[in-house]
């Protein structure tokens, strides 16, 4: 494994390089009024040797492994969006008014696949790892990437925190194909209603306009209560 083997789509964290503000949203008719926003796009070239669970010169564990096929990632991502409905231009403008520079799922995935394809990332030699919120709305982006790179290694939990921790990241690194790569997609999300209310979202079959991300908002309120005083701190 080499330093360029890990590519991160990363939110607003301390360690980052090239950052681009973007918005990720579900173009499906079910989630027309939902967009997921991640603060930045970062390409981090990280040496994976620190996460080896076996000596660097380990023997290959390949046992008649099934190859995913020769279809290019760019061809796959084009098929992913072939049958999907067109974006709602009014809602797209609303999102970009609140988050300048925001990108749709289609724009993001097409751009990521194009950049990585030029660096040698293929569906057959790339492990997809994700750390997105447990919220079902986050599955749209995740599922679209799965259709390109295959089943994902799930590191994530509520609000997109990588609950798998160091042990999980080490296990993920051990699953990277021999002489292959890993694409890590992670970050929090925020809902936007059709009327432009940030932090809320309409969910199918639910009359209540729900918070999104509810877990992140609850955590923020709890921390604010500790800072301002009055919060009941418990280990239970």
JSON list of C-alpha atoms in Angstrom, two decimals:
[
{"chain": "A", "resi": 1, "resn": "UNK", "atom": "CA", "xyz": [0.00, 0.00, 0.00]},
{"chain": "A", "resi": 2, "resn": "UNK", "atom": "CA", "xyz": [1.19, 3.45, -0.86]},
{"chain": "A", "resi": 3, "resn": "UNK", "atom": "CA", "xyz": [0.61, 7.00, 0.47]},
{"chain": "A", "resi": 4, "resn": "UNK", "atom": "CA", "xyz": [-1.84, 7.78, -2.32]},
{"chain": "A", "resi": 5, "resn": "UNK", "atom": "CA", "xyz": [-4.06, 4.79, -1.51]},
{"chain": "A", "resi": 6, "resn": "UNK", "atom": "CA", "xyz": [-6.54, 6.69, 0.64]},
{"chain": "A", "resi": 7, "resn": "UNK", "atom": "CA", "xyz": [-8.81, 9.41, -0.75]},
{"chain": "A", "resi": 8, "resn": "UNK", "atom": "CA", "xyz": [-11.09, 11.22, 1.69]},
{"chain": "A", "resi": 9, "resn": "UNK", "atom": "CA", "xyz": [-14.31, 13.09, 1.06]},
{"chain": "A", "resi": 10, "resn": "UNK", "atom": "CA", "xyz": [-14.16, 14.90, 4.36]},
{"chain": "A", "resi": 11, "resn": "UNK", "atom": "CA", "xyz": [-16.22, 17.42, 6.36]},
{"chain": "A", "resi": 12, "resn": "UNK", "atom": "CA", "xyz": [-14.90, 20.43, 8.25]},
{"chain": "A", "resi": 13, "resn": "UNK", "atom": "CA", "xyz": [-12.19, 18.78, 10.33]},
{"chain": "A", "resi": 14, "resn": "UNK", "atom": "CA", "xyz": [-8.83, 20.07, 11.53]},
{"chain": "A", "resi": 15, "resn": "UNK", "atom": "CA", "xyz": [-6.66, 18.16, 9.05]},
{"chain": "A", "resi": 16, "resn": "UNK", "atom": "CA", "xyz": [-7.50, 18.95, 5.45]},
{"chain": "A", "resi": 17, "resn": "UNK", "atom": "CA", "xyz": [-6.02, 20.25, 2.23]},
{"chain": "A", "resi": 18, "resn": "UNK", "atom": "CA", "xyz": [-7.98, 21.45, -0.80]},
{"chain": "A", "resi": 19, "resn": "UNK", "atom": "CA", "xyz": [-11.46, 22.37, 0.49]},
{"chain": "A", "resi": 20, "resn": "UNK", "atom": "CA", "xyz": [-14.58, 22.91, -1.60]},
{"chain": "A", "resi": 21, "resn": "UNK", "atom": "CA", "xyz": [-17.99, 23.70, -0.07]},
{"chain": "A", "resi": 22, "resn": "UNK", "atom": "CA", "xyz": [-20.61, 21.33, -1.41]},
{"chain": "A", "resi": 23, "resn": "UNK", "atom": "CA", "xyz": [-24.15, 20.08, -0.95]},
{"chain": "A", "resi": 24, "resn": "UNK", "atom": "CA", "xyz": [-25.19, 16.46, -1.30]},
{"chain": "A", "resi": 25, "resn": "UNK", "atom": "CA", "xyz": [-28.82, 15.70, -2.02]},
{"chain": "A", "resi": 26, "resn": "UNK", "atom": "CA", "xyz": [-31.20, 12.98, -3.04]},
{"chain": "A", "resi": 27, "resn": "UNK", "atom": "CA", "xyz": [-32.44, 13.51, -6.57]},
{"chain": "A", "resi": 28, "resn": "UNK", "atom": "CA", "xyz": [-35.06, 10.77, -6.19]},
{"chain": "A", "resi": 29, "resn": "UNK", "atom": "CA", "xyz": [-38.73, 11.76, -6.15]},
{"chain": "A", "resi": 30, "resn": "UNK", "atom": "CA", "xyz": [-39.01, 10.48, -2.58]},
{"chain": "A", "resi": 31, "resn": "UNK", "atom": "CA", "xyz": [-36.49, 12.99, -1.28]},
{"chain": "A", "resi": 32, "resn": "UNK", "atom": "CA", "xyz": [-36.95, 15.93, -3.67]},
{"chain": "A", "resi": 33, "resn": "UNK", "atom": "CA", "xyz": [-37.08, 18.34, -0.77]},
{"chain": "A", "resi": 34, "resn": "UNK", "atom": "CA", "xyz": [-34.04, 17.01, 1.07]},
{"chain": "A", "resi": 35, "resn": "UNK", "atom": "CA", "xyz": [-30.43, 17.99, 0.65]},
{"chain": "A", "resi": 36, "resn": "UNK", "atom": "CA", "xyz": [-27.50, 16.86, 2.70]},
{"chain": "A", "resi": 37, "resn": "UNK", "atom": "CA", "xyz": [-24.70, 19.37, 3.18]},
{"chain": "A", "resi": 38, "resn": "UNK", "atom": "CA", "xyz": [-21.07, 18.58, 3.94]},
{"chain": "A", "resi": 39, "resn": "UNK", "atom": "CA", "xyz": [-18.72, 21.44, 4.70]},
{"chain": "A", "resi": 40, "resn": "UNK", "atom": "CA", "xyz": [-15.77, 20.55, 2.49]},
{"chain": "A", "resi": 41, "resn": "UNK", "atom": "CA", "xyz": [-14.16, 18.19, 0.00]},
{"chain": "A", "resi": 42, "resn": "UNK", "atom": "CA", "xyz": [-10.60, 17.23, 0.85]},
{"chain": "A", "resi": 43, "resn": "UNK", "atom": "CA", "xyz": [-8.02, 15.10, -0.88]},
{"chain": "A", "resi": 44, "resn": "UNK", "atom": "CA", "xyz": [-5.73, 13.72, 1.82]},
{"chain": "A", "resi": 45, "resn": "UNK", "atom": "CA", "xyz": [-2.86, 11.50, 0.85]},
{"chain": "A", "resi": 46, "resn": "UNK", "atom": "CA", "xyz": [-2.30, 9.40, 3.94]},
{"chain": "A", "resi": 47, "resn": "UNK", "atom": "CA", "xyz": [0.21, 6.60, 4.45]},
{"chain": "A", "resi": 48, "resn": "UNK", "atom": "CA", "xyz": [-1.65, 3.44, 5.45]},
{"chain": "A", "resi": 49, "resn": "UNK", "atom": "CA", "xyz": [1.30, 1.67, 7.03]},
{"chain": "A", "resi": 50, "resn": "UNK", "atom": "CA", "xyz": [0.15, 2.85, 10.48]},
{"chain": "A", "resi": 51, "resn": "UNK", "atom": "CA", "xyz": [-2.97, 0.74, 10.14]},
{"chain": "A", "resi": 52, "resn": "UNK", "atom": "CA", "xyz": [-1.37, -2.55, 9.08]},
{"chain": "A", "resi": 53, "resn": "UNK", "atom": "CA", "xyz": [-2.44, -5.49, 11.21]},
{"chain": "A", "resi": 54, "resn": "UNK", "atom": "CA", "xyz": [0.24, -7.67, 9.66]},
{"chain": "A", "resi": 55, "resn": "UNK", "atom": "CA", "xyz": [3.85, -7.08, 8.61]},
{"chain": "A", "resi": 56, "resn": "UNK", "atom": "CA", "xyz": [4.23, -4.79, 5.61]},
{"chain": "A", "resi": 57, "resn": "UNK", "atom": "CA", "xyz": [5.67, -7.61, 3.53]},
{"chain": "A", "resi": 58, "resn": "UNK", "atom": "CA", "xyz": [2.69, -9.86, 4.17]},
{"chain": "A", "resi": 59, "resn": "UNK", "atom": "CA", "xyz": [1.79, -12.71, 1.83]},
{"chain": "A", "resi": 60, "resn": "UNK", "atom": "CA", "xyz": [-1.19, -12.06, -0.40]},
{"chain": "A", "resi": 61, "resn": "UNK", "atom": "CA", "xyz": [-4.47, -13.49, 0.90]},
{"chain": "A", "resi": 62, "resn": "UNK", "atom": "CA", "xyz": [-6.06, -13.68, -2.52]},
{"chain": "A", "resi": 63, "resn": "UNK", "atom": "CA", "xyz": [-7.83, -17.04, -3.04]},
{"chain": "A", "resi": 64, "resn": "UNK", "atom": "CA", "xyz": [-9.47, -17.02, -6.46]},
{"chain": "A", "resi": 65, "resn": "UNK", "atom": "CA", "xyz": [-10.98, -13.63, -5.66]},
{"chain": "A", "resi": 66, "resn": "UNK", "atom": "CA", "xyz": [-13.95, -12.56, -7.77]},
{"chain": "A", "resi": 67, "resn": "UNK", "atom": "CA", "xyz": [-13.04, -9.55, -9.89]},
{"chain": "A", "resi": 68, "resn": "UNK", "atom": "CA", "xyz": [-15.78, -6.90, -10.09]},
{"chain": "A", "resi": 69, "resn": "UNK", "atom": "CA", "xyz": [-15.50, -6.60, -13.86]},
{"chain": "A", "resi": 70, "resn": "UNK", "atom": "CA", "xyz": [-13.73, -4.30, -16.29]},
{"chain": "A", "resi": 71, "resn": "UNK", "atom": "CA", "xyz": [-16.44, -1.63, -16.56]},
{"chain": "A", "resi": 72, "resn": "UNK", "atom": "CA", "xyz": [-14.99, 1.81, -15.83]},
{"chain": "A", "resi": 73, "resn": "UNK", "atom": "CA", "xyz": [-16.16, 3.78, -12.80]},
{"chain": "A", "resi": 74, "resn": "UNK", "atom": "CA", "xyz": [-17.09, 6.70, -15.07]},
{"chain": "A", "resi": 75, "resn": "UNK", "atom": "CA", "xyz": [-19.36, 4.39, -17.08]},
{"chain": "A", "resi": 76, "resn": "UNK", "atom": "CA", "xyz": [-20.97, 3.09, -13.90]},
{"chain": "A", "resi": 77, "resn": "UNK", "atom": "CA", "xyz": [-21.64, 6.52, -12.43]},
{"chain": "A", "resi": 78, "resn": "UNK", "atom": "CA", "xyz": [-23.27, 7.60, -15.72]},
{"chain": "A", "resi": 79, "resn": "UNK", "atom": "CA", "xyz": [-25.65, 4.62, -15.44]},
{"chain": "A", "resi": 80, "resn": "UNK", "atom": "CA", "xyz": [-26.44, 5.45, -11.80]},
{"chain": "A", "resi": 81, "resn": "UNK", "atom": "CA", "xyz": [-27.98, 8.79, -12.80]},
{"chain": "A", "resi": 82, "resn": "UNK", "atom": "CA", "xyz": [-29.42, 7.70, -16.16]},
{"chain": "A", "resi": 83, "resn": "UNK", "atom": "CA", "xyz": [-32.93, 6.93, -14.97]},
{"chain": "A", "resi": 84, "resn": "UNK", "atom": "CA", "xyz": [-33.16, 9.43, -12.12]},
{"chain": "A", "resi": 85, "resn": "UNK", "atom": "CA", "xyz": [-35.51, 12.42, -12.36]},
{"chain": "A", "resi": 86, "resn": "UNK", "atom": "CA", "xyz": [-34.13, 15.84, -13.19]},
{"chain": "A", "resi": 87, "resn": "UNK", "atom": "CA", "xyz": [-33.12, 18.08, -10.32]},
{"chain": "A", "resi": 88, "resn": "UNK", "atom": "CA", "xyz": [-35.62, 20.60, -8.98]},
{"chain": "A", "resi": 89, "resn": "UNK", "atom": "CA", "xyz": [-34.06, 23.85, -10.22]},
{"chain": "A", "resi": 90, "resn": "UNK", "atom": "CA", "xyz": [-35.97, 26.05, -7.75]},
{"chain": "A", "resi": 91, "resn": "UNK", "atom": "CA", "xyz": [-34.94, 23.96, -4.76]},
{"chain": "A", "resi": 92, "resn": "UNK", "atom": "CA", "xyz": [-31.38, 23.73, -6.06]},
{"chain": "A", "resi": 93, "resn": "UNK", "atom": "CA", "xyz": [-31.23, 27.53, -6.21]},
{"chain": "A", "resi": 94, "resn": "UNK", "atom": "CA", "xyz": [-32.61, 27.70, -2.66]},
{"chain": "A", "resi": 95, "resn": "UNK", "atom": "CA", "xyz": [-29.87, 25.41, -1.36]},
{"chain": "A", "resi": 96, "resn": "UNK", "atom": "CA", "xyz": [-27.12, 27.30, -3.18]},
{"chain": "A", "resi": 97, "resn": "UNK", "atom": "CA", "xyz": [-28.44, 30.59, -1.81]},
{"chain": "A", "resi": 98, "resn": "UNK", "atom": "CA", "xyz": [-27.86, 29.25, 1.72]},
{"chain": "A", "resi": 99, "resn": "UNK", "atom": "CA", "xyz": [-24.72, 27.27, 0.87]},
{"chain": "A", "resi": 100, "resn": "UNK", "atom": "CA", "xyz": [-22.81, 29.02, -1.95]},
{"chain": "A", "resi": 101, "resn": "UNK", "atom": "CA", "xyz": [-20.79, 26.59, -4.04]},
{"chain": "A", "resi": 102, "resn": "UNK", "atom": "CA", "xyz": [-23.00, 23.63, -3.10]},
{"chain": "A", "resi": 103, "resn": "UNK", "atom": "CA", "xyz": [-22.92, 20.59, -5.39]},
{"chain": "A", "resi": 104, "resn": "UNK", "atom": "CA", "xyz": [-25.59, 17.99, -6.12]},
{"chain": "A", "resi": 105, "resn": "UNK", "atom": "CA", "xyz": [-24.95, 14.27, -5.63]},
{"chain": "A", "resi": 106, "resn": "UNK", "atom": "CA", "xyz": [-24.62, 13.88, -9.38]},
{"chain": "A", "resi": 107, "resn": "UNK", "atom": "CA", "xyz": [-22.05, 16.68, -9.67]},
{"chain": "A", "resi": 108, "resn": "UNK", "atom": "CA", "xyz": [-20.08, 15.40, -6.70]},
{"chain": "A", "resi": 109, "resn": "UNK", "atom": "CA", "xyz": [-19.96, 11.74, -7.67]},
{"chain": "A", "resi": 110, "resn": "UNK", "atom": "CA", "xyz": [-19.17, 12.48, -11.32]},
{"chain": "A", "resi": 111, "resn": "UNK", "atom": "CA", "xyz": [-16.31, 14.77, -10.30]},
{"chain": "A", "resi": 112, "resn": "UNK", "atom": "CA", "xyz": [-14.91, 12.38, -7.66]},
{"chain": "A", "resi": 113, "resn": "UNK", "atom": "CA", "xyz": [-15.01, 9.40, -10.01]},
{"chain": "A", "resi": 114, "resn": "UNK", "atom": "CA", "xyz": [-13.36, 11.41, -12.79]},
{"chain": "A", "resi": 115, "resn": "UNK", "atom": "CA", "xyz": [-10.50, 12.59, -10.55]},
{"chain": "A", "resi": 116, "resn": "UNK", "atom": "CA", "xyz": [-9.91, 9.17, -9.00]},
{"chain": "A", "resi": 117, "resn": "UNK", "atom": "CA", "xyz": [-10.08, 7.33, -12.30]},
{"chain": "A", "resi": 118, "resn": "UNK", "atom": "CA", "xyz": [-7.14, 9.43, -13.45]},
{"chain": "A", "resi": 119, "resn": "UNK", "atom": "CA", "xyz": [-5.22, 8.28, -10.37]},
{"chain": "A", "resi": 120, "resn": "UNK", "atom": "CA", "xyz": [-5.84, 4.58, -11.00]},
{"chain": "A", "resi": 121, "resn": "UNK", "atom": "CA", "xyz": [-8.93, 4.00, -8.81]},
{"chain": "A", "resi": 122, "resn": "UNK", "atom": "CA", "xyz": [-11.13, 1.31, -10.40]},
{"chain": "A", "resi": 123, "resn": "UNK", "atom": "CA", "xyz": [-14.18, -0.60, -9.12]},
{"chain": "A", "resi": 124, "resn": "UNK", "atom": "CA", "xyz": [-12.00, -3.74, -9.15]},
{"chain": "A", "resi": 125, "resn": "UNK", "atom": "CA", "xyz": [-9.18, -2.34, -6.99]},
{"chain": "A", "resi": 126, "resn": "UNK", "atom": "CA", "xyz": [-10.97, 0.13, -4.69]},
{"chain": "A", "resi": 127, "resn": "UNK", "atom": "CA", "xyz": [-12.54, -0.42, -1.28]},
{"chain": "A", "resi": 128, "resn": "UNK", "atom": "CA", "xyz": [-15.37, 2.00, -0.48]},
{"chain": "A", "resi": 129, "resn": "UNK", "atom": "CA", "xyz": [-15.55, 2.98, 3.21]},
{"chain": "A", "resi": 130, "resn": "UNK", "atom": "CA", "xyz": [-18.29, 5.25, 4.56]},
{"chain": "A", "resi": 131, "resn": "UNK", "atom": "CA", "xyz": [-18.96, 7.10, 7.79]},
{"chain": "A", "resi": 132, "resn": "UNK", "atom": "CA", "xyz": [-22.32, 8.78, 7.28]},
{"chain": "A", "resi": 133, "resn": "UNK", "atom": "CA", "xyz": [-25.21, 9.23, 9.71]},
{"chain": "A", "resi": 134, "resn": "UNK", "atom": "CA", "xyz": [-27.55, 6.32, 10.45]},
{"chain": "A", "resi": 135, "resn": "UNK", "atom": "CA", "xyz": [-30.39, 8.52, 9.12]},
{"chain": "A", "resi": 136, "resn": "UNK", "atom": "CA", "xyz": [-32.03, 6.83, 6.13]},
{"chain": "A", "resi": 137, "resn": "UNK", "atom": "CA", "xyz": [-31.72, 10.05, 4.13]},
{"chain": "A", "resi": 138, "resn": "UNK", "atom": "CA", "xyz": [-27.95, 9.57, 4.06]},
{"chain": "A", "resi": 139, "resn": "UNK", "atom": "CA", "xyz": [-28.33, 6.23, 2.27]},
{"chain": "A", "resi": 140, "resn": "UNK", "atom": "CA", "xyz": [-28.98, 7.81, -1.12]},
{"chain": "A", "resi": 141, "resn": "UNK", "atom": "CA", "xyz": [-25.43, 9.12, -1.51]},
{"chain": "A", "resi": 142, "resn": "UNK", "atom": "CA", "xyz": [-23.96, 5.97, 0.02]},
{"chain": "A", "resi": 143, "resn": "UNK", "atom": "CA", "xyz": [-25.98, 3.66, -2.23]},
{"chain": "A", "resi": 144, "resn": "UNK", "atom": "CA", "xyz": [-24.96, 5.58, -5.35]},
{"chain": "A", "resi": 145, "resn": "UNK", "atom": "CA", "xyz": [-21.27, 5.17, -4.50]},
{"chain": "A", "resi": 146, "resn": "UNK", "atom": "CA", "xyz": [-21.90, 1.45, -3.77]},
{"chain": "A", "resi": 147, "resn": "UNK", "atom": "CA", "xyz": [-23.28, 1.05, -7.29]},
{"chain": "A", "resi": 148, "resn": "UNK", "atom": "CA", "xyz": [-19.94, 2.30, -8.61]},
{"chain": "A", "resi": 149, "resn": "UNK", "atom": "CA", "xyz": [-17.35, 0.77, -6.28]},
{"chain": "A", "resi": 150, "resn": "UNK", "atom": "CA", "xyz": [-19.19, -2.17, -4.69]},
{"chain": "A", "resi": 151, "resn": "UNK", "atom": "CA", "xyz": [-20.25, -2.88, -1.10]},
{"chain": "A", "resi": 152, "resn": "UNK", "atom": "CA", "xyz": [-18.96, -0.44, 1.50]},
{"chain": "A", "resi": 153, "resn": "UNK", "atom": "CA", "xyz": [-17.09, -0.93, 4.78]},
{"chain": "A", "resi": 154, "resn": "UNK", "atom": "CA", "xyz": [-19.29, 0.94, 7.27]},
{"chain": "A", "resi": 155, "resn": "UNK", "atom": "CA", "xyz": [-17.35, 3.01, 9.82]},
{"chain": "A", "resi": 156, "resn": "UNK", "atom": "CA", "xyz": [-20.15, 5.36, 10.70]},
{"chain": "A", "resi": 157, "resn": "UNK", "atom": "CA", "xyz": [-22.72, 6.20, 13.29]},
{"chain": "A", "resi": 158, "resn": "UNK", "atom": "CA", "xyz": [-24.98, 9.04, 14.36]},
{"chain": "A", "resi": 159, "resn": "UNK", "atom": "CA", "xyz": [-24.11, 12.41, 12.81]},
{"chain": "A", "resi": 160, "resn": "UNK", "atom": "CA", "xyz": [-21.46, 10.69, 10.67]},
{"chain": "A", "resi": 161, "resn": "UNK", "atom": "CA", "xyz": [-19.03, 10.12, 13.54]},
{"chain": "A", "resi": 162, "resn": "UNK", "atom": "CA", "xyz": [-16.72, 7.12, 12.81]},
{"chain": "A", "resi": 163, "resn": "UNK", "atom": "CA", "xyz": [-17.88, 5.06, 15.80]},
{"chain": "A", "resi": 164, "resn": "UNK", "atom": "CA", "xyz": [-15.76, 2.12, 14.63]},
{"chain": "A", "resi": 165, "resn": "UNK", "atom": "CA", "xyz": [-12.74, 4.00, 16.02]},
{"chain": "A", "resi": 166, "resn": "UNK", "atom": "CA", "xyz": [-9.09, 3.04, 15.59]},
{"chain": "A", "resi": 167, "resn": "UNK", "atom": "CA", "xyz": [-9.86, -0.69, 15.63]},
{"chain": "A", "resi": 168, "resn": "UNK", "atom": "CA", "xyz": [-12.47, -0.33, 12.90]},
{"chain": "A", "resi": 169, "resn": "UNK", "atom": "CA", "xyz": [-10.23, 1.88, 10.77]},
{"chain": "A", "resi": 170, "resn": "UNK", "atom": "CA", "xyz": [-7.44, -0.67, 11.11]},
{"chain": "A", "resi": 171, "resn": "UNK", "atom": "CA", "xyz": [-9.79, -3.48, 10.05]},
{"chain": "A", "resi": 172, "resn": "UNK", "atom": "CA", "xyz": [-10.95, -1.40, 7.10]},
{"chain": "A", "resi": 173, "resn": "UNK", "atom": "CA", "xyz": [-7.36, -0.73, 6.02]},
{"chain": "A", "resi": 174, "resn": "UNK", "atom": "CA", "xyz": [-6.67, -4.47, 6.10]},
{"chain": "A", "resi": 175, "resn": "UNK", "atom": "CA", "xyz": [-9.51, -4.99, 3.58]},
{"chain": "A", "resi": 176, "resn": "UNK", "atom": "CA", "xyz": [-8.01, -2.74, 0.91]},
{"chain": "A", "resi": 177, "resn": "UNK", "atom": "CA", "xyz": [-7.27, -4.85, -2.20]},
{"chain": "A", "resi": 178, "resn": "UNK", "atom": "CA", "xyz": [-3.63, -5.80, -2.76]},
{"chain": "A", "resi": 179, "resn": "UNK", "atom": "CA", "xyz": [-1.91, -2.89, -4.53]},
{"chain": "A", "resi": 180, "resn": "UNK", "atom": "CA", "xyz": [-5.30, -1.15, -4.47]},
{"chain": "A", "resi": 181, "resn": "UNK", "atom": "CA", "xyz": [-6.98, 1.90, -3.01]},
{"chain": "A", "resi": 182, "resn": "UNK", "atom": "CA", "xyz": [-9.59, 3.07, -0.50]},
{"chain": "A", "resi": 183, "resn": "UNK", "atom": "CA", "xyz": [-12.18, 5.82, -0.94]},
{"chain": "A", "resi": 184, "resn": "UNK", "atom": "CA", "xyz": [-13.49, 7.14, 2.39]},
{"chain": "A", "resi": 185, "resn": "UNK", "atom": "CA", "xyz": [-16.76, 9.11, 2.27]},
{"chain": "A", "resi": 186, "resn": "UNK", "atom": "CA", "xyz": [-17.74, 10.70, 5.56]},
{"chain": "A", "resi": 187, "resn": "UNK", "atom": "CA", "xyz": [-19.35, 13.69, 7.22]},
{"chain": "A", "resi": 188, "resn": "UNK", "atom": "CA", "xyz": [-22.49, 15.07, 8.89]},
{"chain": "A", "resi": 189, "resn": "UNK", "atom": "CA", "xyz": [-25.64, 16.25, 7.14]},
{"chain": "A", "resi": 190, "resn": "UNK", "atom": "CA", "xyz": [-28.20, 19.04, 7.54]},
{"chain": "A", "resi": 191, "resn": "UNK", "atom": "CA", "xyz": [-31.75, 19.12, 6.26]},
{"chain": "A", "resi": 192, "resn": "UNK", "atom": "CA", "xyz": [-33.46, 21.92, 4.34]},
{"chain": "A", "resi": 193, "resn": "UNK", "atom": "CA", "xyz": [-37.23, 22.11, 3.91]},
{"chain": "A", "resi": 194, "resn": "UNK", "atom": "CA", "xyz": [-38.91, 23.14, 0.66]},
{"chain": "A", "resi": 195, "resn": "UNK", "atom": "CA", "xyz": [-39.49, 26.55, 2.27]},
{"chain": "A", "resi": 196, "resn": "UNK", "atom": "CA", "xyz": [-35.79, 27.00, 3.06]},
{"chain": "A", "resi": 197, "resn": "UNK", "atom": "CA", "xyz": [-35.83, 26.18, 6.77]},
{"chain": "A", "resi": 198, "resn": "UNK", "atom": "CA", "xyz": [-32.36, 24.88, 7.67]},
{"chain": "A", "resi": 199, "resn": "UNK", "atom": "CA", "xyz": [-32.03, 22.05, 10.19]},
{"chain": "A", "resi": 200, "resn": "UNK", "atom": "CA", "xyz": [-35.47, 20.62, 9.39]},
{"chain": "A", "resi": 201, "resn": "UNK", "atom": "CA", "xyz": [-36.76, 18.21, 6.76]},
{"chain": "A", "resi": 202, "resn": "UNK", "atom": "CA", "xyz": [-40.04, 16.77, 5.51]},
{"chain": "A", "resi": 203, "resn": "UNK", "atom": "CA", "xyz": [-40.09, 12.97, 5.78]},
{"chain": "A", "resi": 204, "resn": "UNK", "atom": "CA", "xyz": [-42.46, 10.71, 3.80]},
{"chain": "A", "resi": 205, "resn": "UNK", "atom": "CA", "xyz": [-45.51, 9.64, 5.83]},
{"chain": "A", "resi": 206, "resn": "UNK", "atom": "CA", "xyz": [-44.74, 11.95, 8.77]},
{"chain": "A", "resi": 207, "resn": "UNK", "atom": "CA", "xyz": [-46.76, 15.14, 9.28]},
{"chain": "A", "resi": 208, "resn": "UNK", "atom": "CA", "xyz": [-44.19, 16.61, 11.66]},
{"chain": "A", "resi": 209, "resn": "UNK", "atom": "CA", "xyz": [-41.40, 18.58, 10.04]},
{"chain": "A", "resi": 210, "resn": "UNK", "atom": "CA", "xyz": [-38.48, 16.75, 11.65]},
{"chain": "A", "resi": 211, "resn": "UNK", "atom": "CA", "xyz": [-35.04, 17.96, 12.77]},
{"chain": "A", "resi": 212, "resn": "UNK", "atom": "CA", "xyz": [-32.12, 16.93, 10.58]},
{"chain": "A", "resi": 213, "resn": "UNK", "atom": "CA", "xyz": [-29.61, 15.96, 11.82]},
{"chain": "A", "resi": 214, "resn": "UNK", "atom": "CA", "xyz": [-31.59, 15.36, 15.02]},
{"chain": "A", "resi": 215, "resn": "UNK", "atom": "CA", "xyz": [-28.66, 13.66, 16.75]},
{"chain": "A", "resi": 216, "resn": "UNK", "atom": "CA", "xyz": [-26.27, 16.51, 15.99]},
{"chain": "A", "resi": 217, "resn": "UNK", "atom": "CA", "xyz": [-28.79, 19.10, 17.18]},
{"chain": "A", "resi": 218, "resn": "UNK", "atom": "CA", "xyz": [-29.44, 17.15, 20.40]},
{"chain": "A", "resi": 219, "resn": "UNK", "atom": "CA", "xyz": [-25.70, 16.87, 21.06]},
{"chain": "A", "resi": 220, "resn": "UNK", "atom": "CA", "xyz": [-25.22, 20.58, 20.36]},
{"chain": "A", "resi": 221, "resn": "UNK", "atom": "CA", "xyz": [-27.99, 21.53, 22.80]},
{"chain": "A", "resi": 222, "resn": "UNK", "atom": "CA", "xyz": [-26.53, 19.24, 25.48]},
{"chain": "A", "resi": 223, "resn": "UNK", "atom": "CA", "xyz": [-23.07, 20.77, 25.12]},
{"chain": "A", "resi": 224, "resn": "UNK", "atom": "CA", "xyz": [-24.57, 24.27, 25.17]},
{"chain": "A", "resi": 225, "resn": "UNK", "atom": "CA", "xyz": [-26.34, 23.35, 28.40]},
{"chain": "A", "resi": 226, "resn": "UNK", "atom": "CA", "xyz": [-23.04, 22.28, 29.94]},
{"chain": "A", "resi": 227, "resn": "UNK", "atom": "CA", "xyz": [-21.32, 25.47, 28.75]},
{"chain": "A", "resi": 228, "resn": "UNK", "atom": "CA", "xyz": [-24.13, 27.78, 29.88]},
{"chain": "A", "resi": 229, "resn": "UNK", "atom": "CA", "xyz": [-24.97, 25.76, 32.97]},
{"chain": "A", "resi": 230, "resn": "UNK", "atom": "CA", "xyz": [-28.15, 23.92, 33.86]},
{"chain": "A", "resi": 231, "resn": "UNK", "atom": "CA", "xyz": [-27.49, 20.67, 31.96]},
{"chain": "A", "resi": 232, "resn": "UNK", "atom": "CA", "xyz": [-27.86, 17.49, 33.98]},
{"chain": "A", "resi": 233, "resn": "UNK", "atom": "CA", "xyz": [-24.66, 15.54, 33.45]},
{"chain": "A", "resi": 234, "resn": "UNK", "atom": "CA", "xyz": [-25.02, 11.79, 33.83]},
{"chain": "A", "resi": 235, "resn": "UNK", "atom": "CA", "xyz": [-23.01, 8.71, 32.96]},
{"chain": "A", "resi": 236, "resn": "UNK", "atom": "CA", "xyz": [-26.16, 6.61, 32.45]}
]
